[in-house]
């Protein structure tokens, strides 16, 4: 063997070109194998993304910011002739792609039965309605949509639709999720919904132009909607109404639907109903939407729909349309290298990614990270790939504690969250990903007690270390940021040395959710904290509370229980 190796070595010394040729072929072959393993079994759908000006038909309308799925891939529009499968697409049912040809109906039936058994497990949060026809020109469910050609599951679709207040969730083509308030199509045969979910092979996610539709029994009432519009509340008419809401239309047959459609067509994010007048505009300093009135003041019946309220001339009923407010969507790297490094410090699970999203929208500059997370980079956090000392980003995410790491920064925004919520959020991220959930087996097994024992002390020491070693620390409580986003974001932007534009901050309020928000249907049906855990965490809360007050800060919020 040694002699053979020596001969090969001598040969390639004499023929270096052949050596590098063989090496290149070897690397190319490895790359092809890797790519094949990543694409095998995945459909490719041709077409381009639909933008504001794409398409004239009544198909899937441009959804703006609402079409950004938490962890889902970019939406695509199907060609008019239906879907076209790539040459490597392998139908798991071994059926021809076209419906008119005969297929393996035994295989189809077995998958439908498996999907039905999976649906029975979902009954507590959603009820299966049936298989329905869908049309790319006129969708059956006309709310927001989410696509994920790698990890789509029935629960993910239900969760995203429920979170946004929709009544129905529909899955199509194994990887597409559609939401809506009405099912506007005819039934199809159950055998036509025969495509397995890309992220859950045991369940069915519709078929080619076929939707598996669920009615969401636990849709969140907090996200009040009318169709695809978000209800913002009842507000007093602004003084300069023609400037604050510059576009208006008299509608003698007024309804919420008509006014929302009118403002959507005019490309405004706000639709305000004032009796028989529909007004459109943006949230501005003239009309901030911060001072809500009693809804009874707006409870005048619509002329065109007796079961709806349409506001009055003095009190406007306001809805947010699906038109994206682009005043805060531009982002870039800093034009010149920052002289100071500002940390966005938090314990894991305290909402750091959400805070980064808000800061980027409010300032127009990318945020960086002490680490690198490819999933965050792919979702638009372009500063994720920069070295944290590059000076090109407005602030740097970090979960680090300890004197040496903290003293590397010139100032910091310290984000603190209720430890009970933060620990559960980080446990879900650790075992379920950024927007996923830990399995019940993890909560009930040894993982959860070990996690609490290791991470609960860190929650306290993280805050104490930053208060002790940080050079210039602005404390922001996650709960305060949720409750009063405008004021807290002003404080954060001020520390970053950026002049806060009020109109831009008002724009952020309308786009505040971002791509990484874990909420919806899946809630634990029991309290995972034992009395021993609570006693331990309570002592840490009191320690942090005392440390904050010693620095003349307000202490922890009241909902950090028990005190």
XYZ file of C-alpha atoms in Angstrom:
563
model
C 0.000 0.000 0.000
C 2.857 2.346 0.890
C 4.570 1.678 -2.452
C 1.351 2.478 -4.303
C 0.994 5.783 -2.469
C 4.618 6.700 -3.236
C 4.070 5.938 -6.932
C 0.899 8.078 -6.997
C 2.738 10.893 -5.298
C 5.588 10.821 -7.817
C 3.156 10.583 -10.722
C 1.157 13.633 -9.644
C 4.348 15.600 -9.012
C 5.228 15.069 -12.641
C 1.620 15.715 -13.794
C 0.225 18.466 -11.496
C -2.442 19.496 -14.020
C -4.019 16.030 -13.891
C -3.978 16.137 -10.090
C -5.890 19.408 -9.943
C -8.278 18.192 -12.654
C -9.147 15.076 -10.619
C -9.531 17.205 -7.488
C -11.940 19.569 -9.253
C -14.005 16.632 -10.573
C -14.158 15.143 -7.082
C -15.411 18.409 -5.559
C -17.941 18.893 -8.365
C -19.316 15.378 -7.843
C -19.663 16.013 -4.109
C -21.520 19.276 -4.742
C -23.960 17.536 -7.104
C -24.680 14.852 -4.513
C -25.300 17.530 -1.874
C -27.642 19.513 -4.133
C -29.529 16.385 -5.141
C -30.112 15.437 -1.506
C -31.479 18.921 -0.839
C -33.901 18.994 -3.795
C -35.073 15.405 -4.168
C -38.821 15.211 -3.800
C -39.350 18.996 -3.710
C -41.584 20.663 -6.297
C -40.359 23.660 -8.233
C -42.994 26.183 -9.198
C -42.201 28.583 -11.973
C -43.329 32.156 -12.027
C -42.324 35.426 -10.468
C -43.256 37.103 -7.231
C -46.379 39.136 -7.413
C -45.801 42.755 -6.596
C -48.113 45.736 -6.478
C -48.274 45.957 -10.193
C -48.265 42.313 -11.125
C -51.275 40.727 -12.669
C -54.611 42.305 -13.475
C -56.877 39.444 -12.590
C -58.631 38.973 -9.271
C -56.184 36.318 -8.147
C -53.971 36.454 -5.074
C -53.607 40.154 -4.361
C -50.384 41.771 -3.277
C -50.240 41.360 0.473
C -47.358 43.656 1.337
C -45.947 43.150 4.781
C -48.638 40.660 5.767
C -47.306 38.177 3.249
C -44.016 37.945 5.109
C -44.375 34.590 6.824
C -42.582 33.800 10.093
C -40.078 31.352 8.771
C -41.803 30.734 5.461
C -40.209 31.109 2.075
C -41.118 33.782 -0.455
C -44.505 33.553 -2.095
C -44.680 32.780 -5.789
C -47.426 33.082 -8.353
C -48.466 30.166 -10.497
C -48.551 30.357 -14.269
C -52.023 30.622 -15.793
C -52.002 27.105 -17.101
C -51.616 25.649 -13.620
C -48.556 24.317 -11.816
C -45.533 22.959 -13.622
C -43.389 20.425 -11.835
C -39.628 20.380 -12.225
C -38.116 17.275 -13.857
C -36.843 16.062 -10.466
C -40.274 16.272 -8.792
C -41.217 12.884 -7.446
C -44.881 12.446 -6.610
C -45.107 10.390 -3.431
C -48.347 8.859 -4.663
C -46.749 7.849 -7.999
C -49.651 9.595 -9.746
C -49.357 11.605 -12.927
C -49.418 15.318 -12.204
C -52.528 15.846 -14.337
C -55.883 14.914 -12.885
C -57.333 13.462 -16.070
C -55.049 10.426 -16.124
C -55.468 7.246 -14.150
C -53.362 6.903 -11.000
C -52.616 4.696 -8.068
C -55.859 5.234 -6.199
C -54.941 2.692 -3.537
C -51.927 4.782 -2.577
C -54.053 7.919 -2.639
C -56.684 6.368 -0.396
C -54.114 5.217 2.162
C -52.647 8.701 2.398
C -56.076 10.300 2.723
C -56.838 7.932 5.598
C -53.530 8.786 7.273
C -54.300 12.480 6.860
C -57.758 11.938 8.352
C -56.303 10.248 11.429
C -53.946 13.210 11.833
C -56.887 15.593 11.548
C -58.642 13.903 14.439
C -55.713 14.853 16.671
C -56.186 18.517 15.676
C -59.864 18.644 16.697
C -59.168 20.586 19.913
C -57.896 23.582 17.945
C -59.353 23.149 14.460
C -62.075 21.174 12.695
C -61.461 19.656 9.266
C -64.019 20.979 6.771
C -63.095 19.144 3.587
C -61.271 19.209 0.272
C -62.096 22.219 -1.916
C -61.306 23.450 -5.422
C -58.859 26.362 -5.653
C -58.213 28.700 -8.557
C -55.024 30.707 -9.059
C -57.056 33.519 -10.649
C -59.617 33.725 -7.833
C -58.563 32.172 -4.544
C -60.917 30.171 -2.358
C -59.411 31.730 0.791
C -58.544 35.369 0.138
C -56.603 36.407 3.221
C -52.850 36.215 3.719
C -50.767 33.310 2.425
C -47.590 31.544 3.524
C -45.428 29.154 1.528
C -42.768 26.773 2.824
C -41.527 24.121 0.407
C -39.427 22.413 3.084
C -41.229 22.421 6.439
C -44.947 23.040 5.966
C -47.201 21.274 8.495
C -50.927 21.416 9.233
C -50.264 22.992 12.619
C -48.001 25.712 11.216
C -50.677 26.781 8.791
C -53.422 26.732 11.428
C -51.218 28.586 13.902
C -50.357 31.400 11.486
C -53.953 31.891 10.328
C -55.346 31.784 13.879
C -52.774 34.272 15.113
C -54.024 36.774 12.554
C -57.659 36.246 13.504
C -58.835 34.253 10.475
C -61.587 31.643 10.692
C -60.263 29.232 8.070
C -56.869 27.757 7.179
C -56.285 25.863 3.937
C -53.297 23.837 2.750
C -52.463 23.236 -0.893
C -49.784 21.529 -2.972
C -48.129 20.087 0.147
C -46.456 23.389 0.996
C -48.842 26.339 0.669
C -51.029 27.869 3.375
C -53.971 30.196 2.736
C -56.114 32.015 5.311
C -59.560 33.531 5.034
C -62.931 34.278 6.600
C -65.074 32.658 3.901
C -64.767 29.501 1.806
C -65.651 30.708 -1.683
C -65.511 27.555 -3.823
C -67.131 24.171 -4.323
C -66.227 20.879 -2.708
C -63.856 18.406 -4.374
C -63.424 14.673 -3.876
C -61.351 13.757 -0.820
C -59.127 11.636 -3.069
C -58.026 14.806 -4.876
C -56.425 16.168 -1.699
C -53.596 13.675 -1.828
C -50.296 15.485 -1.304
C -48.393 14.928 1.910
C -47.187 17.934 3.901
C -43.541 18.746 3.231
C -42.742 18.939 6.915
C -45.096 16.220 8.144
C -45.425 13.164 5.933
C -48.187 11.644 8.062
C -50.660 14.434 7.172
C -52.269 15.652 3.950
C -51.789 19.230 2.754
C -54.192 19.517 -0.177
C -53.269 18.706 -3.756
C -52.795 20.340 -7.144
C -55.272 23.253 -7.095
C -56.999 21.556 -4.157
C -57.244 22.868 -0.586
C -57.525 20.882 2.631
C -59.517 23.376 4.709
C -59.831 23.631 8.506
C -62.129 25.844 10.563
C -60.130 27.326 13.437
C -62.019 26.827 16.665
C -59.528 28.810 18.751
C -58.848 31.776 16.450
C -57.539 34.611 18.578
C -60.170 37.234 19.251
C -57.475 39.781 20.126
C -56.585 40.162 16.440
C -59.931 41.664 15.414
C -60.401 41.648 11.673
C -62.848 42.275 8.940
C -61.716 40.101 6.080
C -58.050 40.885 5.629
C -58.191 44.274 7.399
C -57.087 44.753 11.022
C -59.421 46.704 13.297
C -57.544 49.621 14.910
C -60.367 51.239 16.899
C -62.634 54.276 17.204
C -60.946 57.687 17.035
C -62.009 61.334 17.148
C -61.801 63.067 13.782
C -58.463 64.932 13.503
C -58.549 68.734 13.221
C -57.031 68.874 9.735
C -58.837 65.809 8.437
C -58.274 66.617 4.752
C -54.499 66.706 5.391
C -54.345 63.804 7.840
C -56.516 61.593 5.601
C -56.030 63.123 2.152
C -58.161 60.773 0.022
C -61.916 60.531 0.534
C -64.979 59.195 -1.244
C -68.689 59.676 -0.570
C -70.410 56.268 -0.330
C -74.184 56.370 0.100
C -74.219 52.564 0.306
C -71.303 52.430 2.777
C -69.949 49.208 4.256
C -66.642 48.215 5.847
C -65.822 46.091 2.821
C -66.368 48.945 0.366
C -64.234 51.437 2.297
C -61.394 48.965 2.898
C -61.386 47.970 -0.786
C -61.380 51.631 -1.863
C -58.368 52.522 0.327
C -56.560 49.341 -0.698
C -57.043 50.279 -4.356
C -55.689 53.763 -3.623
C -52.702 52.114 -1.870
C -53.194 53.547 1.618
C -52.643 51.509 4.805
C -55.482 53.166 6.786
C -59.171 53.053 6.005
C -61.377 55.366 8.119
C -65.172 55.133 8.020
C -66.998 58.380 8.817
C -70.700 57.643 8.321
C -71.193 57.862 4.560
C -67.653 59.115 3.865
C -64.650 56.807 3.423
C -61.257 58.373 4.141
C -57.766 56.974 3.479
C -54.294 57.884 4.675
C -51.223 57.046 6.750
C -50.683 57.211 10.510
C -48.953 60.570 11.055
C -48.431 63.124 13.819
C -51.810 64.571 12.770
C -53.503 61.190 13.242
C -51.380 58.977 15.506
C -54.007 56.351 16.501
C -52.749 56.638 20.083
C -55.924 58.050 21.694
C -58.731 55.548 21.249
C -62.306 56.459 22.093
C -65.196 54.349 23.370
C -66.406 52.200 20.469
C -70.009 53.121 21.260
C -69.264 56.578 19.842
C -68.668 54.920 16.454
C -71.620 52.520 16.645
C -73.678 53.984 13.812
C -75.025 51.354 11.416
C -73.683 51.232 7.894
C -76.062 52.301 5.138
C -75.079 49.309 3.040
C -74.795 46.660 5.780
C -77.100 46.808 8.789
C -74.977 44.502 10.971
C -71.841 46.657 10.660
C -70.785 49.949 12.248
C -69.475 52.716 10.016
C -68.606 55.509 12.451
C -69.883 59.088 12.289
C -68.683 62.418 10.931
C -66.972 63.138 14.281
C -65.815 59.661 15.316
C -64.003 57.518 12.767
C -63.876 53.735 12.747
C -60.382 52.825 11.523
C -59.085 49.643 9.871
C -55.572 48.851 8.685
C -55.563 47.528 5.125
C -53.035 45.098 3.701
C -51.199 47.847 1.853
C -47.631 47.983 3.119
C -46.517 51.258 4.661
C -43.157 51.699 2.926
C -42.056 54.745 4.921
C -40.045 52.545 7.302
C -39.076 49.579 5.129
C -35.771 50.841 3.664
C -32.659 49.518 5.450
C -28.949 49.790 4.766
C -25.541 49.559 6.435
C -24.075 52.627 8.144
C -22.448 54.930 5.550
C -19.379 55.420 7.787
C -17.842 53.115 10.364
C -19.360 53.583 13.833
C -16.931 54.922 16.419
C -18.767 53.248 19.306
C -20.117 49.726 19.711
C -23.642 49.583 21.132
C -24.899 46.269 22.506
C -28.495 45.066 22.330
C -28.116 42.752 25.305
C -30.657 40.296 26.626
C -31.086 36.913 28.197
C -32.069 34.327 25.542
C -35.831 34.299 25.007
C -36.256 37.944 26.045
C -37.288 39.216 22.585
C -33.919 40.300 21.172
C -34.806 39.379 17.578
C -38.082 41.289 17.790
C -36.248 44.316 19.221
C -33.761 44.147 16.329
C -36.656 44.165 13.870
C -38.111 47.288 15.512
C -34.751 49.084 15.629
C -34.019 48.361 11.964
C -37.418 49.744 10.900
C -37.117 52.771 13.194
C -33.568 53.756 12.190
C -33.269 52.421 8.645
C -29.957 50.695 9.512
C -29.113 47.010 9.878
C -28.326 45.527 13.281
C -25.435 43.128 13.834
C -24.844 40.102 16.030
C -22.155 38.703 18.295
C -23.027 35.346 16.716
C -24.132 34.145 13.282
C -27.577 32.655 12.647
C -28.195 31.691 9.029
C -31.979 31.556 9.472
C -32.021 35.174 10.659
C -29.797 36.252 7.771
C -32.165 34.567 5.320
C -35.083 36.450 6.857
C -33.570 39.854 6.139
C -31.169 40.542 9.020
C -28.299 41.283 6.629
C -26.019 42.526 9.385
C -25.982 38.987 10.799
C -23.088 38.021 8.528
C -20.875 40.986 9.431
C -18.256 40.619 12.160
C -19.660 42.250 15.275
C -16.764 44.742 15.351
C -17.207 45.772 11.702
C -18.802 49.102 12.671
C -21.314 48.850 9.818
C -24.359 48.102 12.013
C -26.337 50.330 14.365
C -26.131 47.928 17.339
C -25.046 44.360 18.105
C -27.184 41.574 19.499
C -25.557 39.671 22.368
C -26.539 37.253 25.123
C -23.081 37.389 26.674
C -22.435 38.226 30.316
C -19.195 38.574 32.247
C -16.925 41.581 32.729
C -14.612 41.096 29.741
C -17.402 40.667 27.189
C -19.496 43.528 28.577
C -16.603 45.985 28.673
C -16.062 45.390 24.941
C -19.073 47.648 24.313
C -19.275 51.412 24.763
C -22.992 51.422 25.670
C -25.931 49.031 25.754
C -29.678 48.614 25.559
C -30.472 45.966 28.185
C -33.723 44.162 27.364
C -35.259 42.374 30.372
C -38.249 40.025 30.258
C -40.327 38.195 32.846
C -38.189 35.098 33.621
C -41.171 32.746 33.514
C -41.938 33.835 29.939
C -38.278 34.117 28.880
C -37.373 30.623 30.093
C -40.312 29.052 28.259
C -39.542 31.021 25.079
C -35.898 29.923 25.089
C -36.858 26.313 25.832
C -39.216 26.370 22.832
C -36.460 27.866 20.644
C -33.916 25.319 21.848
C -36.133 22.336 21.017
C -38.419 23.776 18.326
C -36.546 26.547 16.503
C -37.183 30.303 16.301
C -40.935 29.958 15.740
C -41.480 26.348 16.790
C -42.475 24.676 20.023
C -40.858 22.078 22.223
C -42.658 18.725 22.231
C -44.643 17.640 25.278
C -42.083 14.886 25.802
C -39.448 17.560 26.401
C -41.637 19.424 28.890
C -42.508 16.245 30.749
C -39.028 14.701 30.538
C -35.789 15.527 32.278
C -34.916 18.295 29.799
C -37.193 20.948 31.316
C -36.107 20.614 34.993
C -32.437 20.577 33.951
C -32.994 23.607 31.722
C -34.629 25.636 34.520
C -31.906 24.667 37.003
C -29.183 25.872 34.602
C -30.840 28.888 32.963
C -32.824 30.512 35.813
C -29.652 31.633 37.677
C -28.269 32.950 34.388
C -31.377 35.160 33.949
C -30.429 36.978 37.150
C -26.631 37.081 36.689
C -27.009 38.346 33.120
C -28.882 41.454 34.299
C -26.675 41.964 37.346
C -23.487 41.745 35.269
C -24.674 44.324 32.736
C -25.776 46.683 35.498
C -22.391 46.283 37.193
C -19.946 46.353 34.266
C -21.895 48.192 31.548
C -20.598 51.681 30.753
C -23.850 53.285 29.673
C -26.865 51.028 30.034
C -30.470 51.806 29.029
C -32.853 49.322 30.678
C -35.942 48.431 28.621
C -38.504 45.923 29.848
C -39.975 43.685 27.159
C -43.446 44.128 28.673
C -43.168 47.940 28.506
C -42.024 47.732 24.889
C -45.128 45.719 23.995
C -47.436 47.976 25.965
C -46.058 51.349 24.819
C -43.975 50.691 21.739
C -43.805 54.300 20.525
C -42.329 55.763 23.733
C -39.936 52.872 24.459
C -38.682 52.794 20.869
C -38.026 56.524 21.069
C -35.791 55.892 24.111
C -33.908 53.092 22.335
C -33.350 55.094 19.144
C -32.188 58.055 21.235
C -29.402 55.980 22.828
C -28.296 54.918 19.339
C -27.747 58.583 18.431
C -30.415 58.663 15.718
C -32.903 61.509 15.452
C -36.258 59.726 15.759
C -38.655 60.637 12.972
C -42.151 60.415 14.466
C -43.816 59.446 11.202
C -41.314 56.610 10.809
C -42.013 55.388 14.355
C -45.740 55.475 13.621
C -45.022 53.376 10.534
C -43.160 50.857 12.734
C -46.253 50.491 14.931
C -48.152 49.185 11.922
C -45.395 46.682 10.999
C -44.358 45.713 14.516
C -44.824 41.929 14.453
C -42.013 40.977 12.075
C -41.084 37.431 11.060
C -40.279 35.853 14.401
C -43.218 35.769 16.740
C -44.120 32.617 18.585
C -47.807 32.687 19.479
C -51.072 31.189 18.371
C -52.805 27.922 19.019
C -50.254 25.804 20.819
C -50.457 26.657 24.504
C -49.411 24.339 27.306
C -52.459 22.971 29.091
C -50.606 22.898 32.403
C -48.155 24.999 34.402
C -44.647 23.593 33.770
C -43.210 25.281 36.880
C -43.115 23.286 40.107
C -43.395 25.025 43.528
C -39.638 24.514 43.983
C -38.926 26.173 40.639
C -41.186 29.103 41.504
C -39.518 29.600 44.873
C -36.087 29.684 43.220
C -37.159 32.051 40.397
C -38.969 34.309 42.856
C -35.734 34.858 44.758
C -33.956 35.805 41.516
C -36.733 38.282 40.621
C -36.359 39.982 44.009
C -32.577 40.162 43.579
C -32.879 41.831 40.170
C -35.646 44.130 41.413
C -33.413 45.313 44.285
C -30.441 45.857 41.965
C -32.530 48.002 39.603
C -33.901 50.140 42.425
C -30.411 50.685 43.873
C -29.574 52.381 40.569
C -32.647 54.616 40.841
C -34.518 52.614 38.201
C -38.160 51.564 38.428
C -37.579 47.911 39.311
C -39.258 45.008 37.550
C -42.855 45.343 36.250
C -45.739 44.188 38.427
C -46.493 41.135 36.312
C -43.178 39.467 37.233
C -44.852 37.051 39.618
C -44.545 35.907 42.321
C -42.930 38.917 44.002
